[in-house]
Coordinates of C-alpha atoms in Angstrom, one line a residue:
M2 CA 0.0 0.0 0.0
E3 CA 1.4 3.4 -1.0
T4 CA 1.9 6.1 1.6
Y5 CA 0.9 9.7 1.4
G6 CA 4.6 10.5 0.8
D7 CA 4.6 8.1 -2.3
L8 CA 1.7 9.9 -3.8
V9 CA 3.3 13.3 -3.3
A10 CA 6.5 12.0 -4.9
A11 CA 4.6 10.7 -7.9
E12 CA 2.9 14.1 -8.3
D13 CA 6.2 15.9 -8.0
V14 CA 7.8 13.7 -10.7
L15 CA 4.8 14.2 -13.1
L16 CA 4.8 17.9 -12.5
F17 CA 8.5 18.2 -13.3
V18 CA 8.3 16.0 -16.4
N19 CA 5.6 18.3 -17.8
A20 CA 7.7 21.3 -17.1
A21 CA 10.8 19.8 -18.6
I22 CA 8.9 18.9 -21.8
T23 CA 7.4 22.4 -22.3
G24 CA 9.4 25.0 -20.4
T25 CA 12.3 26.6 -22.4
G26 CA 13.0 29.7 -20.3
Q27 CA 11.5 31.9 -23.1
R28 CA 8.5 34.2 -23.3
E29 CA 5.1 32.7 -23.7
F30 CA 1.8 34.4 -24.5
H31 CA 0.7 34.6 -20.9
G32 CA 4.2 34.9 -19.2
G33 CA 7.6 36.4 -19.5
A34 CA 11.0 34.8 -19.9
A35 CA 12.4 35.9 -16.5
E36 CA 9.6 34.4 -14.5
Q37 CA 9.8 31.1 -16.5
R38 CA 13.5 30.8 -15.9
L39 CA 13.0 31.5 -12.2
S40 CA 10.2 28.9 -12.0
L41 CA 12.2 26.2 -13.8
D42 CA 15.3 26.9 -11.6
F43 CA 13.2 26.3 -8.5
L44 CA 11.8 23.0 -9.9
H45 CA 15.3 21.7 -10.9
T46 CA 16.7 22.6 -7.5
Y47 CA 13.7 20.9 -5.7
M48 CA 13.9 17.7 -7.8
C49 CA 17.6 17.4 -7.6
V50 CA 17.5 17.6 -3.8
N51 CA 14.4 15.6 -3.0
H52 CA 14.0 13.1 -5.9
R53 CA 17.4 12.7 -7.4
G54 CA 16.8 9.3 -9.0
P55 CA 13.7 10.3 -11.0
Y56 CA 15.3 13.7 -11.7
A57 CA 18.2 11.9 -13.5
A58 CA 15.8 9.4 -15.2
A59 CA 14.1 12.4 -16.8
L60 CA 17.1 12.5 -19.2
A61 CA 15.7 9.3 -20.8
L62 CA 12.3 11.0 -21.5
D63 CA 11.3 13.3 -24.3
I64 CA 12.2 16.4 -22.5
N65 CA 13.5 19.4 -24.4
D66 CA 17.2 20.3 -24.8
H67 CA 17.1 23.3 -22.5
N68 CA 16.0 21.2 -19.5
A69 CA 18.2 18.3 -20.4
A70 CA 21.3 20.6 -20.2
L71 CA 20.1 22.0 -16.9
I72 CA 19.7 18.5 -15.5
V73 CA 23.2 17.5 -16.6
R74 CA 24.7 20.6 -15.0
R75 CA 22.8 20.1 -11.7
L76 CA 23.9 16.4 -11.5
L77 CA 27.5 17.2 -12.2
E78 CA 27.5 20.1 -9.7
S79 CA 26.2 17.9 -7.0
S80 CA 28.2 14.7 -7.6
R81 CA 29.2 14.4 -4.0
D82 CA 25.5 14.1 -3.0
A83 CA 25.0 10.8 -4.9
D84 CA 26.0 7.3 -3.8
P85 CA 28.3 5.2 -6.0
E86 CA 25.4 3.3 -7.7
Q87 CA 23.6 6.6 -8.4
R88 CA 26.8 8.1 -9.9
R89 CA 27.2 5.1 -12.2
T90 CA 23.6 5.4 -13.5
E91 CA 23.8 9.2 -13.8
G92 CA 27.0 8.9 -15.7
L93 CA 25.4 6.6 -18.2
L94 CA 22.4 8.8 -18.6
I95 CA 24.5 12.0 -18.9
A96 CA 26.8 10.5 -21.5
R97 CA 23.9 9.2 -23.6
R98 CA 22.0 12.5 -23.4
L99 CA 25.1 14.5 -24.4
E100 CA 25.3 12.3 -27.6
L101 CA 21.8 13.5 -28.5
L102 CA 22.2 17.2 -27.7
P103 CA 23.2 19.7 -30.4
P104 CA 27.0 20.2 -30.1
Q105 CA 26.7 24.0 -29.7
R106 CA 24.5 23.4 -26.6
V107 CA 27.0 21.0 -25.1
Y108 CA 29.9 23.4 -25.7
R109 CA 27.7 26.1 -24.0
L110 CA 27.1 23.7 -21.1
I111 CA 30.9 23.1 -20.8
G112 CA 31.4 26.9 -20.6
E113 CA 28.8 27.1 -17.8
L114 CA 30.5 24.3 -15.9
R115 CA 33.8 26.0 -16.3
R116 CA 32.5 29.3 -14.9
A117 CA 30.9 27.4 -12.0
R118 CA 34.3 25.7 -11.4
V119 CA 32.7 22.2 -11.8
N120 CA 35.7 20.1 -12.7
N121 CA 35.5 16.9 -10.7
R122 CA 36.9 13.6 -12.0
R123 CA 33.5 12.3 -13.2
T124 CA 32.8 15.6 -15.1
R125 CA 36.2 15.4 -16.8
A126 CA 35.7 11.8 -17.7
I127 CA 32.3 12.3 -19.2
L128 CA 33.3 15.3 -21.2
R129 CA 36.5 13.6 -22.4
D130 CA 34.3 10.7 -23.7
W131 CA 32.0 13.1 -25.5
L132 CA 34.9 15.0 -27.1
A133 CA 36.5 11.7 -28.2
G134 CA 33.2 10.7 -29.7
R135 CA 32.8 13.8 -31.9
P136 CA 33.0 12.6 -35.5
D137 CA 35.2 15.4 -36.8
Q138 CA 37.2 17.6 -34.4
T139 CA 38.5 19.7 -37.4
L140 CA 34.9 20.7 -38.2
D141 CA 34.3 21.6 -34.5
A142 CA 37.5 23.6 -34.5
V143 CA 36.2 25.7 -37.3
K144 CA 32.5 25.9 -36.4
Y145 CA 32.7 25.9 -32.6
R146 CA 36.2 27.3 -32.1
A147 CA 35.7 29.1 -28.8
G148 CA 33.6 26.3 -27.4
L149 CA 36.2 23.6 -28.3
K150 CA 39.0 25.7 -26.8
R151 CA 37.1 26.0 -23.5
A152 CA 36.3 22.3 -23.5
L153 CA 39.9 21.3 -24.1
R154 CA 41.2 23.6 -21.3
H155 CA 38.5 22.4 -18.9
T156 CA 39.2 18.7 -19.4
H157 CA 43.0 19.2 -19.5
L158 CA 43.1 17.6 -23.0
R159 CA 45.3 18.2 -26.1
P160 CA 43.7 18.6 -29.5
A161 CA 43.5 15.4 -31.6
E162 CA 46.0 16.7 -34.1
P163 CA 48.9 19.2 -33.6
E164 CA 47.7 21.4 -36.4
T165 CA 44.3 21.6 -34.8
G166 CA 46.0 22.9 -31.8
D167 CA 47.9 25.5 -33.9
F168 CA 44.6 26.5 -35.5
L169 CA 42.9 27.0 -32.1
Y170 CA 45.7 28.8 -30.2
A171 CA 48.0 30.3 -32.9
P172 CA 46.2 30.3 -36.3
R173 CA 48.8 32.5 -38.0
R174 CA 51.7 30.1 -37.1
R175 CA 51.2 27.9 -40.1
G176 CA 51.4 29.1 -43.7
A177 CA 49.1 26.2 -44.8
Y178 CA 47.2 23.4 -43.2
R179 CA 46.9 19.8 -44.4
A180 CA 43.3 19.5 -43.3
P181 CA 41.2 21.0 -46.1
L182 CA 38.7 22.7 -43.8
L183 CA 41.4 24.4 -41.8
D184 CA 43.2 25.6 -44.9
A185 CA 39.9 26.8 -46.4
W186 CA 39.4 29.0 -43.3
R187 CA 43.0 30.4 -43.8
R188 CA 42.4 31.1 -47.5
A189 CA 38.9 32.6 -46.9
H190 CA 40.6 35.6 -45.4
H191 CA 41.8 36.7 -48.8
Q192 CA 40.2 34.4 -51.3
Q193 CA 36.4 34.5 -52.0
S194 CA 36.2 31.1 -53.5
A195 CA 37.4 29.5 -50.3
V196 CA 34.4 30.9 -48.5
Y197 CA 32.1 28.3 -50.1
E198 CA 34.2 25.5 -48.7
L199 CA 33.3 26.4 -45.1
P200 CA 30.2 25.6 -43.0
Y201 CA 27.4 28.2 -43.5
T202 CA 27.7 29.8 -40.1
V203 CA 31.4 30.4 -40.6
A204 CA 31.2 31.3 -44.3
E205 CA 28.5 34.0 -43.6
S206 CA 30.9 36.2 -41.7
F207 CA 33.5 35.9 -44.4
A208 CA 30.9 36.7 -47.1
H209 CA 30.0 39.9 -45.2
R210 CA 33.7 40.8 -44.9
H211 CA 34.3 40.4 -48.6
G212 CA 31.1 42.3 -49.5
I213 CA 29.6 39.3 -51.4
P214 CA 25.9 40.0 -52.4
R215 CA 23.5 38.0 -50.2
A216 CA 21.7 36.4 -53.0
D217 CA 24.9 35.2 -54.7
F218 CA 26.3 33.9 -51.4
L219 CA 23.1 31.9 -50.6
Q220 CA 23.0 30.4 -54.1
R221 CA 26.6 29.2 -53.9
I222 CA 26.6 28.1 -50.3
A223 CA 23.4 26.1 -50.7
P224 CA 25.0 22.6 -51.1
R225 CA 26.6 23.0 -47.6
L226 CA 23.5 24.0 -45.8
T227 CA 22.0 21.7 -43.2
A228 CA 18.2 21.0 -43.2
L229 CA 17.7 23.3 -40.2
E230 CA 19.8 26.1 -41.8
R231 CA 17.7 25.8 -45.0
L232 CA 14.5 26.1 -43.0
R233 CA 15.7 29.1 -41.0
L234 CA 16.9 30.9 -44.2
Q235 CA 13.5 30.2 -45.8
E236 CA 11.8 31.8 -42.9
S237 CA 14.0 34.9 -42.8
A238 CA 13.8 35.2 -46.6
R239 CA 10.0 35.3 -46.4
A240 CA 10.1 37.9 -43.7
R241 CA 12.2 40.1 -46.1
G242 CA 9.9 39.3 -49.0
A243 CA 12.5 37.2 -50.7
A244 CA 11.0 33.8 -50.4
G245 CA 12.5 31.1 -52.6
A246 CA 16.1 32.2 -52.1
V247 CA 16.8 28.8 -50.6
A248 CA 15.0 25.6 -51.5
T249 CA 13.5 23.5 -48.7
D250 CA 13.0 19.7 -49.0
L251 CA 9.6 19.2 -47.3
S252 CA 9.7 15.4 -47.7
R253 CA 12.5 15.1 -45.1
M254 CA 11.2 17.6 -42.6
P255 CA 9.9 16.4 -39.1
L256 CA 6.2 16.8 -38.6
T257 CA 6.1 19.6 -36.0
R258 CA 8.8 21.6 -37.7
L259 CA 6.9 21.2 -41.0
A260 CA 3.7 22.4 -39.4
S261 CA 5.6 25.5 -38.2
Y262 CA 6.9 26.0 -41.8
V263 CA 3.4 25.8 -43.2
L264 CA 1.9 28.2 -40.7
A265 CA 4.6 30.8 -41.5
L266 CA 3.4 30.9 -45.1
P267 CA 0.9 33.5 -46.2
P268 CA -2.7 32.1 -46.6
A269 CA -2.5 32.7 -50.4
D270 CA 0.7 30.6 -50.6
R271 CA -1.0 27.8 -48.6
R272 CA -4.0 27.8 -50.9
A273 CA -1.8 27.8 -54.0
R274 CA 0.4 24.9 -52.7
R275 CA -2.5 23.0 -50.9
T276 CA -1.7 19.6 -52.5
E277 CA 2.0 19.8 -52.0
L278 CA 1.8 21.0 -48.4
T279 CA -1.0 18.5 -47.4
D280 CA 0.9 15.6 -49.0
A281 CA 4.0 16.6 -47.1
L282 CA 2.2 16.9 -43.8
R283 CA 0.5 13.5 -44.3
G284 CA 3.8 11.9 -45.3
A285 CA 5.5 13.3 -42.2
A286 CA 2.7 12.0 -40.0
R287 CA 3.0 8.5 -41.5
R288 CA 6.7 8.6 -40.8
A289 CA 6.1 9.6 -37.2
V290 CA 3.5 6.8 -36.7
R291 CA 6.0 4.2 -38.1
A292 CA 8.8 5.6 -35.8
A293 CA 6.5 5.3 -32.8
G294 CA 5.7 1.7 -33.6
A295 CA 2.0 2.4 -33.7
A296 CA -0.5 0.8 -36.0
P297 CA -2.2 3.2 -38.5
G298 CA -5.9 3.3 -37.8
G299 CA -5.5 1.3 -34.6
W300 CA -6.9 4.0 -32.2
G301 CA -10.5 3.5 -33.3
R302 CA -12.9 6.5 -33.2
V303 CA -10.9 9.6 -32.2
T304 CA -12.1 13.1 -31.8
A305 CA -9.7 16.0 -31.2
V306 CA -10.4 19.5 -29.8
L307 CA -7.7 21.7 -31.2
D308 CA -6.9 25.2 -29.9
D309 CA -6.5 27.9 -32.6
S310 CA -7.4 30.8 -30.4
W311 CA -5.3 34.0 -30.2
S312 CA -3.1 32.6 -27.5
A313 CA -2.0 29.8 -29.9
Y314 CA 0.2 32.5 -31.5
G315 CA 2.7 32.0 -28.6
S316 CA 5.2 34.8 -28.5
G317 CA 7.8 36.6 -30.6
V318 CA 10.5 34.0 -29.8
K319 CA 8.1 31.0 -30.1
R320 CA 6.0 32.3 -32.9
R321 CA 2.9 30.1 -33.6
R322 CA 4.5 27.2 -31.7
P323 CA 1.3 26.1 -29.8
L324 CA -0.7 26.3 -33.1
A325 CA 2.0 24.3 -34.9
A326 CA 1.7 21.6 -32.2
A327 CA -2.0 21.5 -32.7
L328 CA -1.7 21.3 -36.5
A329 CA 0.9 18.6 -36.3
C330 CA -1.3 16.6 -33.9
H331 CA -4.2 16.9 -36.3
F332 CA -2.4 15.2 -39.1
L333 CA -0.9 12.6 -36.7
L334 CA -4.2 11.7 -35.2
A335 CA -5.7 11.4 -38.7
E336 CA -3.2 8.6 -39.3
L337 CA -3.6 6.9 -35.9
A338 CA -7.4 6.9 -35.9
G339 CA -9.7 4.6 -37.7
E340 CA -12.4 7.3 -37.7
Y341 CA -11.3 10.8 -37.0
T342 CA -13.1 14.1 -36.2
A343 CA -11.3 17.4 -35.7
L344 CA -12.9 20.3 -33.9
W345 CA -11.0 23.6 -33.9
T346 CA -12.0 26.1 -31.2
S347 CA -12.6 28.8 -33.9
G348 CA -15.1 26.6 -35.7
R349 CA -13.0 26.6 -38.8
T350 CA -12.7 23.3 -40.8
D351 CA -9.8 24.0 -43.1
A352 CA -6.7 22.9 -41.0
L353 CA -4.2 24.1 -43.6
L354 CA -5.4 27.7 -43.2
A355 CA -5.3 27.6 -39.4
R356 CA -4.4 30.9 -37.8
P357 CA -4.5 32.1 -34.2
S358 CA -7.6 34.3 -33.5
G359 CA -10.4 34.9 -31.1
P360 CA -11.2 33.5 -27.6
T361 CA -10.9 29.9 -26.4
P362 CA -14.4 28.3 -26.1
L363 CA -13.1 24.9 -25.0
G364 CA -16.2 24.0 -23.1
R365 CA -18.5 24.3 -26.1
R366 CA -16.1 22.4 -28.3
L367 CA -15.9 19.6 -25.7
V368 CA -19.7 19.3 -25.7
D369 CA -19.6 18.9 -29.5
A370 CA -16.7 16.4 -29.3
L371 CA -18.5 14.2 -26.8
E372 CA -21.6 14.1 -29.0
T373 CA -19.5 12.3 -31.6
S374 CA -19.3 9.2 -29.3
P375 CA -15.5 8.9 -29.5
E376 CA -13.4 6.1 -28.0
R377 CA -10.6 8.6 -27.5
L378 CA -10.9 12.3 -27.0
L379 CA -7.7 14.4 -27.3
I380 CA -7.5 18.0 -26.3
V381 CA -4.5 20.1 -27.6
S382 CA -4.6 23.4 -25.9
D383 CA -2.7 25.8 -23.5
G384 CA -5.7 25.3 -21.1
W385 CA -6.8 29.0 -21.0
D386 CA -10.5 28.2 -21.3
N387 CA -12.2 31.7 -21.3
A388 CA -15.4 31.7 -23.4
P389 CA -17.0 31.3 -20.9
P390 CA -14.3 30.7 -18.2
G391 CA -14.5 27.4 -16.5
L392 CA -17.0 25.7 -18.8
A393 CA -14.5 23.1 -19.9
A394 CA -13.8 22.0 -16.4
E395 CA -17.5 21.7 -15.6
V396 CA -18.2 19.7 -18.8
L397 CA -15.4 17.3 -18.0
R398 CA -16.5 17.0 -14.3
V399 CA -20.1 16.1 -15.2
W400 CA -19.0 13.7 -17.9
R401 CA -16.6 11.8 -15.7
T402 CA -18.8 11.7 -12.5
R403 CA -22.3 11.4 -14.0
L404 CA -22.2 10.2 -17.6
D405 CA -19.0 8.1 -17.9
P406 CA -17.9 7.1 -14.4
E407 CA -16.5 3.9 -15.8
R408 CA -14.1 5.9 -18.0
L409 CA -15.1 4.1 -21.2
V410 CA -14.0 7.2 -23.2
S411 CA -10.3 7.9 -22.8
I412 CA -9.7 11.7 -22.4
V413 CA -6.2 13.2 -22.4
H414 CA -5.3 16.9 -22.4
L415 CA -2.0 17.7 -24.2
N416 CA -0.6 21.1 -23.3
P417 CA 2.3 22.6 -25.3
V418 CA 2.8 25.7 -23.0
Y419 CA 4.5 25.9 -19.6
D420 CA 2.7 27.9 -16.9
A421 CA 5.5 29.5 -14.8
E422 CA 3.1 30.6 -12.1
G423 CA 1.7 27.1 -11.5
F424 CA 5.1 25.3 -12.0
D425 CA 3.4 23.0 -14.5
V426 CA 1.3 23.0 -17.6
R427 CA -2.2 24.5 -17.1
R428 CA -4.8 21.8 -16.4
L429 CA -8.5 21.8 -17.4
A430 CA -9.9 19.5 -14.7
P431 CA -8.7 17.2 -11.9
T432 CA -10.6 14.3 -13.5
V433 CA -8.7 14.5 -16.8
P434 CA -4.9 13.8 -17.1
T435 CA -2.8 16.5 -18.6
A436 CA 0.6 15.9 -20.2
G437 CA 3.1 18.5 -21.5
L438 CA 3.7 18.4 -25.3
R439 CA 6.8 19.4 -27.1
D440 CA 6.5 17.8 -30.5
A441 CA 3.5 16.0 -32.0
E442 CA 5.8 13.1 -32.8
D443 CA 5.8 12.3 -29.0
L444 CA 2.0 12.1 -28.8
P445 CA 1.7 8.3 -28.7
V446 CA 4.2 8.0 -25.9
L447 CA 2.7 11.0 -24.0
V448 CA -0.8 9.5 -24.2
E449 CA 0.6 6.3 -22.5
F450 CA 2.5 8.4 -19.9
A451 CA -0.6 10.5 -19.1
R452 CA -2.3 7.5 -17.4
F453 CA 0.0 8.2 -14.4
A454 CA -1.6 11.7 -14.0
E455 CA -5.0 10.2 -13.6
G456 CA -4.3 9.1 -10.0
R457 CA -5.1 5.5 -10.6
T458 CA -1.4 4.5 -10.7
G459 CA 1.2 5.2 -8.0
L460 CA 4.9 5.8 -7.5
A461 CA 5.8 2.1 -7.9
E462 CA 4.3 1.9 -11.4
L463 CA 5.8 5.3 -12.3
T464 CA 9.2 4.2 -11.1
A465 CA 9.0 1.0 -13.1
H466 CA 8.0 3.0 -16.2
L467 CA 11.0 5.3 -15.7
A468 CA 13.3 2.3 -15.2
A469 CA 12.1 0.7 -18.5
R470 CA 12.5 4.0 -20.4
T471 CA 16.0 4.4 -19.0
E472 CA 16.9 0.9 -20.1
R473 CA 15.7 1.5 -23.6
F474 CA 17.4 4.9 -23.7
L475 CA 20.8 3.6 -22.7
A476 CA 20.5 0.6 -25.0
G477 CA 20.5 3.0 -28.0
G478 CA 23.9 4.7 -27.2
R479 CA 27.6 4.2 -26.9
A480 CA 27.7 5.6 -23.4
A481 CA 30.6 4.2 -21.3
V482 CA 30.2 3.2 -17.7
R483 CA 31.2 5.9 -15.2

């Protein structure tokens, strides 16, 4: 029999996981960046001190990179507080998570550890393994020069090659480099053609120095662009009225990122490219379903209430992010469901032309949704029910207590927005589980995880779930035992 302390611990873990999935320390529609950073900092401190095991295990879940880096830093800063077995498991989790983080974020983390004077033996060993596992230190030397220099100094390591060391610490010492990338950097100071042999982020500064016209530069550097760089350049080009300067391959774009791309297009462009964009979104949804190991059409009758109210705009730094999550979920659920009904809060029926506008009448849409007799009801919303306020909570309370006490209809609320004031994602009703949502691709896993928030399972089952996720997470990497 579980104690009151076990129930509190389970609530704490679920609250933190939701925060770690959605919170990024950035401005949201209903909250500022400073208050979110303060809120997240408190949660990380509380979890690291009171629930260290589940706190470390969160690295194996689908949390965002911002919180993963914060967890790694907290664990390394407090190594002396862990017992030997904890340190071993934490070392494995940290090493595996560092493999998955973008390298620039890891280099930033190393800089933070250096400023905090965190340089214990375990930290140096984990960072040495990560540096040794980098596929091309020459590329890192050119692209992340300052970060690599800090990392090598912090871990007391020498560069992999002597000329890499010369490049980092005395770049003018050599008249030429054997490594093509290093020599291209040297020649790019005085030779325009060498600029196009460099990574885009490095080449851009040289192009500006040489006064190369932007259009010419983008055309010639295009073969060296990463998929993310192509997408960002497309978005900035549209903002300047120069769309089409860089081509984007929609067929390889992840679902949620593709949804963001689509929503950034003017409505006229979306209408003109309806077939192309719809096919791309459906293709991305099918890939996501296969990656999740789910059976297409296996979820039976599904109804979704999707929030396209004005707050779905997000903020200037997370523009249309909540709406993109809803749009991506719409296409994913269409693949998972055998029979699918989508109800947008605005009442619109054309998902491709979705835009944030108006209030959030979640309660009314829930009544409409339940009248479709679904087997599953999914709600994708930031939880700010305001037309009228509180109606959604009352509808769900009556449904659960009076009309469906046996819970024949599965109801899950997925919230893509962190509520700094509540230290969690905003919930609609105590009777309905709420899970934080980062990317729609995580939806099948989150729906499974949400059952822990219903209160019908306890700490033992939650701990077992975290242990299973940790085992699968570690099995996919090359992390060494520490």
